[in-house]
Amino acid sequence: MSNERQTEHASRPPAQVRIGPVAVARLTQAQAIQELLAHVPDGPALRVAFANAHGLLLAMDDPKFAQTLDGFLVLNDGIGAEIGARVLAGEGFPDNLNGTDFVPALLAASPSGTRVYLLGAKPEIVARAAEEFAAAYPGIVICGHRDGYFGPDAHAEIIAGINAAAPDILLVAMGNPKQEHLIETLAPSLDVPLMLGVGALFDFTAGEVARAPTAMRKYGLEWVFRFLQEPKRLGGRYTLGIVRYLWKIGGLWISSRFARS
């Protein structure tokens, strides 16, 4: 078993805004990339999550997930996080750091020779995503990949395989909260400085799912495009889920006003 890395960053932590139980970092894209790459290859281990309205609502509903996110640097993703920050803190985020755009920017900025391991999605999708990343970012090394279809009995094998590949960056694509819980479970046994939960990134990279137009992504509206693509699967999340999220944000705002009074 490899030595456990410390999860605390040695430098001053970034500014944060609390949206319910989740502390979300307030960083530009350039600052966030610098923050993450400060851990590669020899910095203390850092776990990274992306918080959209769905993830924030999950954390509000599930104290265990909220507690898990306490061990992550959480970056803002989409209009839901922006609304939450503006309502509760009076100020939004400088950039929309959705993982599907942010991670490619991170890989492009990574030092030559940075080793990356992909974990998650179906076997053919993660293999295709690995090929696409290798072609798009020739300076990095895709040192291994593994699909996301396994149970707890395979954890020891997964840990051994990742550590043998010696990645600098581990990308875990299983959707939240599963990917964050898995990172939390595996991290103490992994010798990996930077671990990110990246949702549907491999599906997008492999061309399995189409991206929204650039203008929609810029304004945090990719969820609208995804809803139109998969209304049956995402209908509950993007209808009732959004209403519940906004209701909870309103309740938090009212509570904060009473607390100040």
CSV table of N, CA and C in Angstrom, one decimal, residues 18 31 52 73 79-81 106 109 131 134 152 177 186 230 235 258 261:
chain,number,residue,atom,x,y,z
A,18,ARG,N,-20.1,30.0,0.5
A,18,ARG,CA,-20.8,28.8,1.0
A,18,ARG,C,-22.3,28.8,0.4
A,31,GLN,N,-6.6,30.9,-12.4
A,31,GLN,CA,-6.2,30.7,-11.0
A,31,GLN,C,-6.5,29.3,-10.6
A,52,ASN,N,-22.5,21.7,-9.7
A,52,ASN,CA,-23.7,22.3,-10.4
A,52,ASN,C,-24.9,22.3,-9.5
A,73,LEU,N,-11.6,20.3,-3.0
A,73,LEU,CA,-11.7,21.7,-3.6
A,73,LEU,C,-12.8,21.7,-4.5
A,79,ILE,N,-25.1,27.6,-14.2
A,79,ILE,CA,-25.9,28.8,-13.8
A,79,ILE,C,-26.4,28.5,-12.4
A,80,GLY,N,-26.6,27.3,-12.0
A,80,GLY,CA,-27.2,27.0,-10.6
A,80,GLY,C,-26.3,27.5,-9.5
A,81,ALA,N,-25.0,27.2,-9.7
A,81,ALA,CA,-24.0,27.7,-8.7
A,81,ALA,C,-23.9,29.2,-8.7
A,106,LEU,N,-7.1,22.3,-18.4
A,106,LEU,CA,-6.1,21.9,-17.4
A,106,LEU,C,-5.1,21.0,-18.1
A,109,ALA,N,-2.6,22.9,-20.2
A,109,ALA,CA,-1.7,23.7,-19.5
A,109,ALA,C,-0.7,22.8,-18.7
A,131,GLU,N,-7.9,7.7,-26.3
A,131,GLU,CA,-7.3,8.0,-27.6
A,131,GLU,C,-7.4,9.4,-28.0
A,134,ALA,N,-5.1,11.6,-25.9
A,134,ALA,CA,-3.7,11.4,-26.3
A,134,ALA,C,-3.4,12.2,-27.6
A,152,PRO,N,-17.1,-3.0,-5.0
A,152,PRO,CA,-16.1,-2.8,-3.9
A,152,PRO,C,-15.1,-3.9,-3.9
A,177,PRO,N,-23.3,11.5,-6.8
A,177,PRO,CA,-22.1,11.5,-5.8
A,177,PRO,C,-21.2,10.3,-5.9
A,186,LEU,N,-10.9,5.6,-2.2
A,186,LEU,CA,-9.6,5.1,-2.7
A,186,LEU,C,-8.4,6.0,-2.4
A,230,GLU,N,-31.9,14.5,-23.7
A,230,GLU,CA,-32.3,13.3,-23.0
A,230,GLU,C,-33.4,13.7,-22.0
A,235,GLY,N,-35.3,14.5,-17.1
A,235,GLY,CA,-36.4,15.4,-16.9
A,235,GLY,C,-36.6,15.7,-15.4
A,258,PHE,N,-32.8,36.6,8.6
A,258,PHE,CA,-33.3,36.5,10.0
A,258,PHE,C,-32.1,36.5,10.9
A,261,SER,N,-30.7,39.9,11.3
A,261,SER,CA,-31.6,40.7,12.0
A,261,SER,C,-31.4,40.5,13.5
